[in-house]
Every structure is written in structure tokens, then in C-alpha cells.
Amino acid sequence: MRIVNLTEETKKDLLDSLLKRSPNNYDTYTIAVNEIVNNVRTYGDKALYDYTLEFDKVDITSENLVVTEEEIAEACVTAEKSGIMQIIRKSAENIRIYHEKQRQYSWFDSKPDGSILGQKITALSKVGVYVPGGKAAYPSSVLMNIIPAKVAGVEQIIMTTPPGKDGKVNPGTLAAAHIAGCDKIYKAGGAQAIAALAFGTDTIPKVDKIVGPGNIFVALAKKAVFGFVSIDSIAGPSEILVLADETANPRYVAADLLSQAEHDEMASAILVTTSSELGKKVSEEVNRFAAELSRKEIIEKSLENYGYILVAENMEQAVDAVNEIASEHLEIMTKNPFDIMTKIKNAGAIFLGEYSSEPLGDYFAGPNHVLPTNGTAKFFSALSVDDFIKKSSIISYSREALAEVYKDIEKFAESEHLTAHANSVKVRFE
């Protein structure tokens, strides 16, 4: 990995490089995605079937679009035999327990003058969950997207995922959807699936919100339908940043950097450290590990493009850089990680100490692994129960309560030249 001294110039160069990975910069795909979205909106299921045959090489019809109970049962048996089913159950329970702590409830506050203010919490009616297929089969993402929606009380959760060339869906994906409590699963992928969820077809119902990861076509399709439905975010490639001092174990740091570099050639893996000696050792360990790992070519390309070891003069400079980069995953491996954590403002998920490696969050601990990328951790949060609810304000005033303030409201409205607003309160006291 390249080792550079952390300066304002190197930090700016790094940020410019990372921002190029944003889906917002891939305009060359936008025209194709918009065409797919518009065709599905216009022609519904027919366009969906045509695109599935073109892109996934599978002949899908109304007869086999929906995943059957038999297919789910078969997938669960396969998952049980492989030993993954029990692990999925344990992970699902951890995720459920964590997200139940995020639940919000309606509240009301009454005063002696007869006024009542409050907030009504309502779960979304229908949510669509997109799940990648083919080589990118991630049962963990199924759990992370469906369980918060279930905890929130969403009435119907619909999942779409592209079928393999055999017309089947990955067994681990189906088993996870079953455990998480998905209501309906459709064999549809890509931008065409996003469009079907956003506008509805004869077979696939229109949803209120679409969540879930996907490739650039999926990301741009979600961007295109935003406003017709809500979406979780437009996710970019995965990223990890490790903040470490001289006490960190270079072997652990290297292993954790590679855990994200293997995702994608555009994934970023960054070490920010106050120790140049640690930086050199981590670089050596990265080379040793990379030579042995199965996704060696992807890792090497990722590190070549977006792998950095930044050596800071002190911890204050290092923390400033961390907050500027605002990484999806942040590991803190310092002498006192909890103290450093209090100074962190921007990160999707924060992992403290040398035994809290990033895959713990990906699979098992419970917090959501759907996280903001490309610096959006400065203003976005992890997927949560909040993403699946709406909040309505409640206002109730008695005549006595309104009498105390109606003159103020009338004057305020008149100052904005909204005389009908003013009249609306004045008429009650004529």
C-alpha cells in the first residue's frame, strides 16, 4: 500500500479521489437506466420479463415470477444441511434485539388550558427490499433490511432478487428472507425490479419505500424513482478506515483493511496512523495476506486505486482527517479507543478496540450494516427502524387556549399578507 504523509494537500487529493466513486458521477449509465425505468412504468410485467430474459438469461413469466412456498422450504433444507441456517437464526436474533431498542412510540402532552400537542408514529404500509443475486448473494443484507422493517411494524415486506440462470434464487438468500419474515419474494433484478416496485405492475405491487444494496444500475434506478417512492440511500462502493497509533497490532489492521478491499475493485481501505513504523509493518502484512486470499486480483486493484496509509503528525491531525473522510466503517485501534471515539463526528459505524473487527458488524453483532458511503456519513445515518415509520404532528386547542394566542397568529399571518390565514382564526371570535 502507498504510504504518504498526511497534509492538507494529500487529504484533499484523497477526498477528490474517493468522491469519484460516487454513483452520482456515472452519468454514462443514466440514459440506459431511465429507459428501463420508463419502459417498466409503461409496459409493466411485459417489460420486466423482457429485461429479465435479456440481462439474466431466464425466461420469467407470471407462472414463475413469484418464489413459491416449496422453493423456500427447499432452500431452508439446503441451508440447514450446510450449517448456515443456525447461524442466520443467531444473527437475526441479535439484529432484532438491537433494533427493538430503536422503536419509537406516539406521545401526547396536555396542558391545563386545554391544549394538546403530540406525535403519532405510523409504520409504512408496504416496503420493497432489493437483494442482489448471482455471485453477490448476501443473506446478511437480507436480515439487515427486513428485520428493522418488521420491528417498525411494516404491514407488507416485498423482496425482489434476480434469479440464477437455472431460474432459482440463492438458498441462503431465501432462508434469510424466511427467518426475517418477508411476505413475498419475486424473481426480478436490476433497474427493472426497482421500477416495478416504484410504480407497480399487474403482479408486483407498488411500495412506499425501497431499500437494499445493488450495482450501479440499481443505485441509479433508485435515484430515478425517488420522489415517486422513498429510498434508503444511493450507496457507493464499500469503504473502511482504521485509525491507529503505535499500540495497534499491524497484522490485525492489515486483515481488517483487506476485509473491505475484497468487496470491489472500487472499494477503499485507508489507514490513518500517528506511527510511520506501524504504517510500514501494516503495508508488509497486507502484501503477505493478499498473496494468499481468494480474491487477490480484486484486492490488488482496490488497493492500487483507493488504498492509502496516511501518516499524521499527531492524533489531533489524524482525527480531523477521519472526520473529513467520514468513512462508512471506522475502526479505532488506539491505546484508549473510547476516548478517541468521543472526538469522532462523522462515521457510519464505529468499531472500538482490536477485537471489534468490521465483519463483526457485517454479520453478527446486531447494529445495521447498511451504512452511508462516499462521505455522506456527515449527514446520513445507518439504516434503522426510523427508516420505516412516519411521524404525524397532533394539535388540539380548546377555545380558551386559542383565545390566548389568536391575536398573535392573526398579526403573524397579516405580516405575510396571508389574510385568509388571519381570518381563519379571527372568525372564531367574532
CSV table of N, CA and C in Angstrom, one decimal, residues 278-407:
chain,number,residue,atom,x,y,z
A,278,LEU,N,4.3,1.7,12.3
A,278,LEU,CA,3.2,0.9,12.1
A,278,LEU,C,2.7,0.9,10.7
A,279,GLY,N,2.8,2.0,10.0
A,279,GLY,CA,2.4,2.1,8.6
A,279,GLY,C,3.2,1.1,7.8
A,280,LYS,N,4.5,1.1,8.0
A,280,LYS,CA,5.4,0.2,7.2
A,280,LYS,C,5.0,-1.3,7.5
A,281,LYS,N,4.8,-1.6,8.8
A,281,LYS,CA,4.5,-3.0,9.1
A,281,LYS,C,3.2,-3.5,8.5
A,282,VAL,N,2.2,-2.5,8.6
A,282,VAL,CA,0.9,-2.9,8.0
A,282,VAL,C,1.0,-3.1,6.5
A,283,SER,N,1.7,-2.3,5.8
A,283,SER,CA,1.9,-2.5,4.4
A,283,SER,C,2.5,-3.9,4.1
A,284,GLU,N,3.5,-4.3,4.9
A,284,GLU,CA,4.1,-5.6,4.7
A,284,GLU,C,3.1,-6.7,4.9
A,285,GLU,N,2.3,-6.6,6.0
A,285,GLU,CA,1.3,-7.6,6.3
A,285,GLU,C,0.2,-7.7,5.2
A,286,VAL,N,-0.1,-6.5,4.7
A,286,VAL,CA,-1.1,-6.5,3.6
A,286,VAL,C,-0.6,-7.3,2.4
A,287,ASN,N,0.6,-7.2,2.1
A,287,ASN,CA,1.2,-7.9,0.9
A,287,ASN,C,1.2,-9.4,1.2
A,288,ARG,N,1.5,-9.8,2.5
A,288,ARG,CA,1.5,-11.2,2.8
A,288,ARG,C,0.1,-11.8,2.7
A,289,PHE,N,-0.8,-11.1,3.3
A,289,PHE,CA,-2.2,-11.6,3.3
A,289,PHE,C,-2.8,-11.7,1.9
A,290,ALA,N,-2.5,-10.6,1.1
A,290,ALA,CA,-3.1,-10.5,-0.2
A,290,ALA,C,-2.7,-11.7,-1.1
A,291,ALA,N,-1.4,-12.1,-1.0
A,291,ALA,CA,-0.9,-13.2,-1.8
A,291,ALA,C,-1.6,-14.5,-1.6
A,292,GLU,N,-2.3,-14.6,-0.4
A,292,GLU,CA,-2.9,-15.9,0.0
A,292,GLU,C,-4.4,-15.9,-0.2
A,293,LEU,N,-5.0,-14.7,-0.3
A,293,LEU,CA,-6.5,-14.7,-0.3
A,293,LEU,C,-7.1,-15.0,-1.6
A,294,SER,N,-8.4,-15.5,-1.6
A,294,SER,CA,-9.0,-16.0,-2.8
A,294,SER,C,-9.4,-14.8,-3.8
A,295,ARG,N,-9.6,-13.6,-3.3
A,295,ARG,CA,-10.0,-12.5,-4.2
A,295,ARG,C,-8.8,-11.6,-4.4
A,296,LYS,N,-7.7,-12.2,-4.6
A,296,LYS,CA,-6.4,-11.5,-4.8
A,296,LYS,C,-6.4,-10.4,-5.8
A,297,GLU,N,-7.0,-10.7,-7.0
A,297,GLU,CA,-7.0,-9.7,-8.1
A,297,GLU,C,-7.8,-8.5,-7.7
A,298,ILE,N,-9.0,-8.7,-7.2
A,298,ILE,CA,-9.9,-7.6,-6.8
A,298,ILE,C,-9.2,-6.8,-5.7
A,299,ILE,N,-8.6,-7.4,-4.7
A,299,ILE,CA,-7.9,-6.7,-3.6
A,299,ILE,C,-6.8,-5.8,-4.1
A,300,GLU,N,-6.0,-6.4,-5.0
A,300,GLU,CA,-4.8,-5.6,-5.6
A,300,GLU,C,-5.3,-4.4,-6.3
A,301,LYS,N,-6.4,-4.5,-7.1
A,301,LYS,CA,-6.9,-3.4,-7.9
A,301,LYS,C,-7.5,-2.4,-6.9
A,302,SER,N,-8.2,-2.8,-5.9
A,302,SER,CA,-8.8,-1.9,-4.9
A,302,SER,C,-7.7,-1.1,-4.2
A,303,LEU,N,-6.7,-1.8,-3.8
A,303,LEU,CA,-5.6,-1.1,-3.0
A,303,LEU,C,-4.8,-0.1,-4.0
A,304,GLU,N,-4.7,-0.6,-5.2
A,304,GLU,CA,-3.9,0.3,-6.2
A,304,GLU,C,-4.7,1.6,-6.4
A,305,ASN,N,-6.0,1.5,-6.5
A,305,ASN,CA,-6.8,2.7,-6.8
A,305,ASN,C,-7.1,3.5,-5.5
A,306,TYR,N,-7.5,2.8,-4.5
A,306,TYR,CA,-8.1,3.5,-3.3
A,306,TYR,C,-7.6,3.1,-2.0
A,307,GLY,N,-6.4,2.5,-2.0
A,307,GLY,CA,-5.7,2.1,-0.7
A,307,GLY,C,-4.7,3.1,-0.3
A,308,TYR,N,-4.7,3.5,1.0
A,308,TYR,CA,-3.8,4.5,1.4
A,308,TYR,C,-3.4,4.3,2.9
A,309,ILE,N,-2.2,4.6,3.2
A,309,ILE,CA,-1.7,4.7,4.6
A,309,ILE,C,-1.3,6.1,4.8
A,310,LEU,N,-2.0,6.8,5.6
A,310,LEU,CA,-1.7,8.2,5.8
A,310,LEU,C,-1.1,8.4,7.2
A,311,VAL,N,0.1,9.0,7.2
A,311,VAL,CA,0.9,9.1,8.5
A,311,VAL,C,0.7,10.6,9.0
A,312,ALA,N,0.0,10.7,10.1
A,312,ALA,CA,-0.2,12.0,10.7
A,312,ALA,C,0.8,12.4,11.7
A,313,GLU,N,1.0,13.7,11.9
A,313,GLU,CA,1.9,14.2,12.9
A,313,GLU,C,1.5,14.0,14.3
A,314,ASN,N,0.2,14.0,14.6
A,314,ASN,CA,-0.3,13.8,15.9
A,314,ASN,C,-1.8,13.3,15.8
A,315,MET,N,-2.3,12.9,16.9
A,315,MET,CA,-3.7,12.3,16.9
A,315,MET,C,-4.7,13.4,16.6
A,316,GLU,N,-4.5,14.6,16.9
A,316,GLU,CA,-5.5,15.6,16.6
A,316,GLU,C,-5.6,15.8,15.1
A,317,GLN,N,-4.5,15.8,14.4
A,317,GLN,CA,-4.5,15.9,12.9
A,317,GLN,C,-5.1,14.6,12.3
A,318,ALA,N,-4.9,13.5,12.9
A,318,ALA,CA,-5.5,12.2,12.5
A,318,ALA,C,-7.0,12.2,12.6
A,319,VAL,N,-7.5,12.7,13.7
A,319,VAL,CA,-8.9,12.7,14.0
A,319,VAL,C,-9.6,13.7,13.0
A,320,ASP,N,-8.9,14.8,12.7
A,320,ASP,CA,-9.5,15.8,11.8
A,320,ASP,C,-9.7,15.1,10.4
A,321,ALA,N,-8.7,14.3,10.0
A,321,ALA,CA,-8.7,13.7,8.7
A,321,ALA,C,-9.9,12.6,8.7
A,322,VAL,N,-10.0,11.9,9.8
A,322,VAL,CA,-11.1,10.9,9.9
A,322,VAL,C,-12.4,11.5,9.7
A,323,ASN,N,-12.6,12.7,10.4
A,323,ASN,CA,-13.9,13.4,10.3
A,323,ASN,C,-14.2,13.9,8.9
A,324,GLU,N,-13.1,14.3,8.2
A,324,GLU,CA,-13.3,14.8,6.8
A,324,GLU,C,-13.6,13.7,5.9
A,325,ILE,N,-13.0,12.6,6.0
A,325,ILE,CA,-13.2,11.4,5.1
A,325,ILE,C,-14.6,10.8,5.4
A,326,ALA,N,-15.1,10.8,6.6
A,326,ALA,CA,-16.4,10.3,7.0
A,326,ALA,C,-16.7,9.0,6.4
A,327,SER,N,-15.9,8.0,6.8
A,327,SER,CA,-15.9,6.7,6.2
A,327,SER,C,-17.2,5.9,6.6
A,328,GLU,N,-17.5,4.9,5.8
A,328,GLU,CA,-18.6,4.0,6.1
A,328,GLU,C,-18.3,3.2,7.4
A,329,HIS,N,-17.2,2.6,7.4
A,329,HIS,CA,-16.8,1.8,8.6
A,329,HIS,C,-15.5,2.5,9.2
A,330,LEU,N,-15.5,2.7,10.5
A,330,LEU,CA,-14.3,3.2,11.1
A,330,LEU,C,-13.9,2.3,12.3
A,331,GLU,N,-12.7,1.8,12.3
A,331,GLU,CA,-12.1,1.1,13.4
A,331,GLU,C,-11.1,2.0,14.1
A,332,ILE,N,-11.2,2.0,15.4
A,332,ILE,CA,-10.3,2.7,16.2
A,332,ILE,C,-9.4,1.8,17.1
A,333,MET,N,-8.2,1.7,16.7
A,333,MET,CA,-7.2,0.8,17.4
A,333,MET,C,-6.1,1.7,18.0
A,334,THR,N,-6.5,2.2,19.1
A,334,THR,CA,-5.5,3.1,19.8
A,334,THR,C,-5.4,2.7,21.3
A,335,LYS,N,-4.5,3.3,22.0
A,335,LYS,CA,-4.4,3.0,23.4
A,335,LYS,C,-5.7,3.1,24.2
A,336,ASN,N,-6.4,4.2,23.9
A,336,ASN,CA,-7.7,4.4,24.6
A,336,ASN,C,-8.8,4.8,23.5
A,337,PRO,N,-9.3,3.7,22.9
A,337,PRO,CA,-10.3,3.9,21.8
A,337,PRO,C,-11.5,4.7,22.2
A,338,PHE,N,-12.0,4.5,23.5
A,338,PHE,CA,-13.2,5.1,23.9
A,338,PHE,C,-13.0,6.6,24.0
A,339,ASP,N,-11.8,7.0,24.4
A,339,ASP,CA,-11.5,8.5,24.5
A,339,ASP,C,-11.5,9.1,23.1
A,340,ILE,N,-10.9,8.4,22.1
A,340,ILE,CA,-10.8,8.9,20.8
A,340,ILE,C,-12.2,8.9,20.2
A,341,MET,N,-13.0,8.0,20.5
A,341,MET,CA,-14.4,7.9,19.9
A,341,MET,C,-15.2,9.1,20.2
A,342,THR,N,-15.0,9.8,21.4
A,342,THR,CA,-15.8,11.0,21.7
A,342,THR,C,-15.4,12.1,20.8
A,343,LYS,N,-14.3,12.1,20.1
A,343,LYS,CA,-13.9,13.1,19.2
A,343,LYS,C,-14.3,12.9,17.7
A,344,ILE,N,-14.9,11.7,17.5
A,344,ILE,CA,-15.4,11.4,16.1
A,344,ILE,C,-16.8,12.0,15.9
A,345,LYS,N,-16.9,12.7,14.8
A,345,LYS,CA,-18.2,13.3,14.4
A,345,LYS,C,-18.8,12.6,13.3
A,346,ASN,N,-18.0,12.0,12.3
A,346,ASN,CA,-18.5,11.5,11.1
A,346,ASN,C,-18.0,10.1,10.8
A,347,ALA,N,-18.9,9.1,10.9
A,347,ALA,CA,-18.6,7.8,10.6
A,347,ALA,C,-20.0,7.0,10.5
A,348,GLY,N,-20.1,6.0,9.6
A,348,GLY,CA,-21.3,5.2,9.5
A,348,GLY,C,-21.4,4.3,10.7
A,349,ALA,N,-20.4,3.5,11.0
A,349,ALA,CA,-20.3,2.6,12.2
A,349,ALA,C,-18.9,2.7,12.8
A,350,ILE,N,-18.8,2.7,14.1
A,350,ILE,CA,-17.6,2.8,14.8
A,350,ILE,C,-17.3,1.5,15.5
A,351,PHE,N,-16.1,1.0,15.3
A,351,PHE,CA,-15.7,-0.3,16.0
A,351,PHE,C,-14.5,0.1,16.9
A,352,LEU,N,-14.6,-0.3,18.2
A,352,LEU,CA,-13.7,0.1,19.2
A,352,LEU,C,-12.8,-1.1,19.7
A,353,GLY,N,-11.5,-0.9,19.6
A,353,GLY,CA,-10.6,-2.0,20.1
A,353,GLY,C,-10.3,-3.0,19.1
A,354,GLU,N,-9.2,-3.8,19.4
A,354,GLU,CA,-8.6,-4.7,18.5
A,354,GLU,C,-9.4,-6.0,18.3
A,355,TYR,N,-10.4,-6.2,19.1
A,355,TYR,CA,-11.3,-7.4,18.9
A,355,TYR,C,-12.6,-7.1,18.3
A,356,SER,N,-12.8,-5.8,17.9
A,356,SER,CA,-14.1,-5.4,17.3
A,356,SER,C,-13.9,-5.2,15.8
A,357,SER,N,-13.5,-6.3,15.1
A,357,SER,CA,-13.2,-6.1,13.6
A,357,SER,C,-14.5,-5.9,12.9
A,358,GLU,N,-14.4,-5.3,11.7
A,358,GLU,CA,-15.5,-4.8,10.9
A,358,GLU,C,-16.5,-6.0,10.6
A,359,PRO,N,-16.1,-7.2,10.2
A,359,PRO,CA,-17.0,-8.2,9.9
A,359,PRO,C,-18.0,-8.6,11.0
A,360,LEU,N,-17.6,-8.3,12.3
A,360,LEU,CA,-18.5,-8.5,13.4
A,360,LEU,C,-19.8,-7.7,13.2
A,361,GLY,N,-19.6,-6.4,12.7
A,361,GLY,CA,-20.8,-5.6,12.4
A,361,GLY,C,-21.5,-6.1,11.1
A,362,ASP,N,-20.8,-6.6,10.1
A,362,ASP,CA,-21.4,-7.1,8.9
A,362,ASP,C,-22.4,-8.2,9.1
A,363,TYR,N,-22.0,-9.1,10.0
A,363,TYR,CA,-22.7,-10.3,10.2
A,363,TYR,C,-23.5,-10.6,11.4
A,364,PHE,N,-23.0,-10.1,12.6
A,364,PHE,CA,-23.5,-10.7,13.8
A,364,PHE,C,-23.8,-9.9,15.0
A,365,ALA,N,-23.2,-8.7,15.2
A,365,ALA,CA,-23.3,-8.0,16.4
A,365,ALA,C,-24.8,-7.5,16.7
A,366,GLY,N,-25.4,-7.0,15.6
A,366,GLY,CA,-26.8,-6.5,15.7
A,366,GLY,C,-27.0,-5.2,15.1
A,367,PRO,N,-26.1,-4.2,15.3
A,367,PRO,CA,-26.3,-2.9,14.6
A,367,PRO,C,-26.3,-3.1,13.1
A,368,ASN,N,-27.0,-2.2,12.4
A,368,ASN,CA,-27.2,-2.4,10.9
A,368,ASN,C,-26.0,-2.1,10.1
A,369,HIS,N,-25.8,-3.0,9.1
A,369,HIS,CA,-24.6,-2.8,8.2
A,369,HIS,C,-24.9,-2.0,7.0
A,370,VAL,N,-26.1,-1.5,6.8
A,370,VAL,CA,-26.5,-0.6,5.7
A,370,VAL,C,-26.1,0.8,6.1
A,371,LEU,N,-25.0,1.3,5.6
A,371,LEU,CA,-24.4,2.5,6.1
A,371,LEU,C,-24.1,3.5,5.0
A,372,PRO,N,-24.0,4.8,5.4
A,372,PRO,CA,-23.7,5.8,4.4
A,372,PRO,C,-22.3,5.7,3.9
A,373,THR,N,-22.1,6.0,2.6
A,373,THR,CA,-20.8,5.9,1.9
A,373,THR,C,-20.5,7.2,1.3
A,374,ASN,N,-19.2,7.3,0.7
A,374,ASN,CA,-18.8,8.5,0.0
A,374,ASN,C,-18.9,9.8,0.7
A,375,GLY,N,-18.6,9.7,2.0
A,375,GLY,CA,-18.6,11.0,2.8
A,375,GLY,C,-20.0,11.4,3.3
A,376,THR,N,-21.0,10.6,2.9
A,376,THR,CA,-22.4,11.0,3.3
A,376,THR,C,-22.7,10.7,4.8
A,377,ALA,N,-21.7,10.1,5.5
A,377,ALA,CA,-21.9,9.9,7.0
A,377,ALA,C,-21.8,11.3,7.7
A,378,LYS,N,-21.5,12.4,7.0
A,378,LYS,CA,-21.6,13.7,7.5
A,378,LYS,C,-23.0,14.1,7.8
A,379,PHE,N,-24.0,13.5,7.0
A,379,PHE,CA,-25.3,13.9,7.2
A,379,PHE,C,-26.3,12.7,7.1
A,380,PHE,N,-25.9,11.5,6.9
A,380,PHE,CA,-26.8,10.3,6.9
A,380,PHE,C,-26.4,9.4,8.0
A,381,SER,N,-27.3,8.5,8.4
A,381,SER,CA,-27.1,7.5,9.4
A,381,SER,C,-27.3,6.1,8.9
A,382,ALA,N,-27.0,5.1,9.7
A,382,ALA,CA,-27.2,3.7,9.4
A,382,ALA,C,-28.7,3.5,9.2
A,383,LEU,N,-29.1,2.5,8.4
A,383,LEU,CA,-30.5,2.1,8.3
A,383,LEU,C,-31.0,1.7,9.7
A,384,SER,N,-32.2,2.1,10.0
A,384,SER,CA,-32.8,1.8,11.3
A,384,SER,C,-34.3,1.7,11.2
A,385,VAL,N,-34.9,1.5,12.4
A,385,VAL,CA,-36.3,1.4,12.5
A,385,VAL,C,-37.0,2.7,12.0
A,386,ASP,N,-36.3,3.8,12.3
A,386,ASP,CA,-36.8,5.2,11.9
A,386,ASP,C,-37.0,5.2,10.4
A,387,ASP,N,-36.3,4.4,9.6
A,387,ASP,CA,-36.5,4.5,8.1
A,387,ASP,C,-37.8,3.9,7.7
A,388,PHE,N,-38.5,3.2,8.6
A,388,PHE,CA,-39.7,2.5,8.2
A,388,PHE,C,-41.0,3.1,8.9
A,389,ILE,N,-40.9,4.3,9.5
A,389,ILE,CA,-42.0,4.9,10.1
A,389,ILE,C,-42.2,6.3,9.6
A,390,LYS,N,-43.4,6.8,9.8
A,390,LYS,CA,-43.7,8.2,9.6
A,390,LYS,C,-44.1,8.9,10.9
A,391,LYS,N,-43.9,10.2,11.0
A,391,LYS,CA,-44.3,10.9,12.2
A,391,LYS,C,-45.3,12.0,11.8
A,392,SER,N,-46.5,11.9,12.5
A,392,SER,CA,-47.5,13.0,12.2
A,392,SER,C,-47.7,13.8,13.5
A,393,SER,N,-47.7,15.1,13.3
A,393,SER,CA,-47.9,16.0,14.4
A,393,SER,C,-49.4,16.0,14.8
A,394,ILE,N,-49.7,16.1,16.1
A,394,ILE,CA,-51.0,16.2,16.7
A,394,ILE,C,-51.2,17.5,17.3
A,395,ILE,N,-52.3,18.3,17.0
A,395,ILE,CA,-52.5,19.6,17.6
A,395,ILE,C,-54.0,19.7,17.9
A,396,SER,N,-54.3,20.0,19.2
A,396,SER,CA,-55.7,20.2,19.6
A,396,SER,C,-55.7,21.3,20.6
A,397,TYR,N,-56.5,22.4,20.3
A,397,TYR,CA,-56.6,23.5,21.2
A,397,TYR,C,-58.1,23.7,21.6
A,398,SER,N,-58.3,24.1,22.8
A,398,SER,CA,-59.7,24.5,23.3
A,398,SER,C,-59.9,25.9,22.9
A,399,ARG,N,-61.2,26.4,23.0
A,399,ARG,CA,-61.4,27.8,22.7
A,399,ARG,C,-60.6,28.7,23.7
A,400,GLU,N,-60.5,28.3,24.9
A,400,GLU,CA,-59.8,29.1,25.9
A,400,GLU,C,-58.3,29.2,25.5
A,401,ALA,N,-57.7,28.1,25.1
A,401,ALA,CA,-56.3,28.1,24.7
A,401,ALA,C,-56.1,29.0,23.5
A,402,LEU,N,-57.0,28.8,22.5
A,402,LEU,CA,-56.8,29.6,21.3
A,402,LEU,C,-57.0,31.1,21.5
A,403,ALA,N,-57.9,31.4,22.5
A,403,ALA,CA,-58.2,32.8,22.8
A,403,ALA,C,-57.0,33.6,23.3
A,404,GLU,N,-56.1,32.8,23.9
A,404,GLU,CA,-54.8,33.4,24.5
A,404,GLU,C,-53.8,33.8,23.4
A,405,VAL,N,-53.9,33.2,22.2
A,405,VAL,CA,-52.9,33.4,21.2
A,405,VAL,C,-53.4,33.8,19.8
A,406,TYR,N,-54.8,33.9,19.6
A,406,TYR,CA,-55.3,34.1,18.3
A,406,TYR,C,-54.9,35.5,17.7
A,407,LYS,N,-54.8,36.5,18.6
A,407,LYS,CA,-54.3,37.8,18.1
A,407,LYS,C,-52.9,37.8,17.5
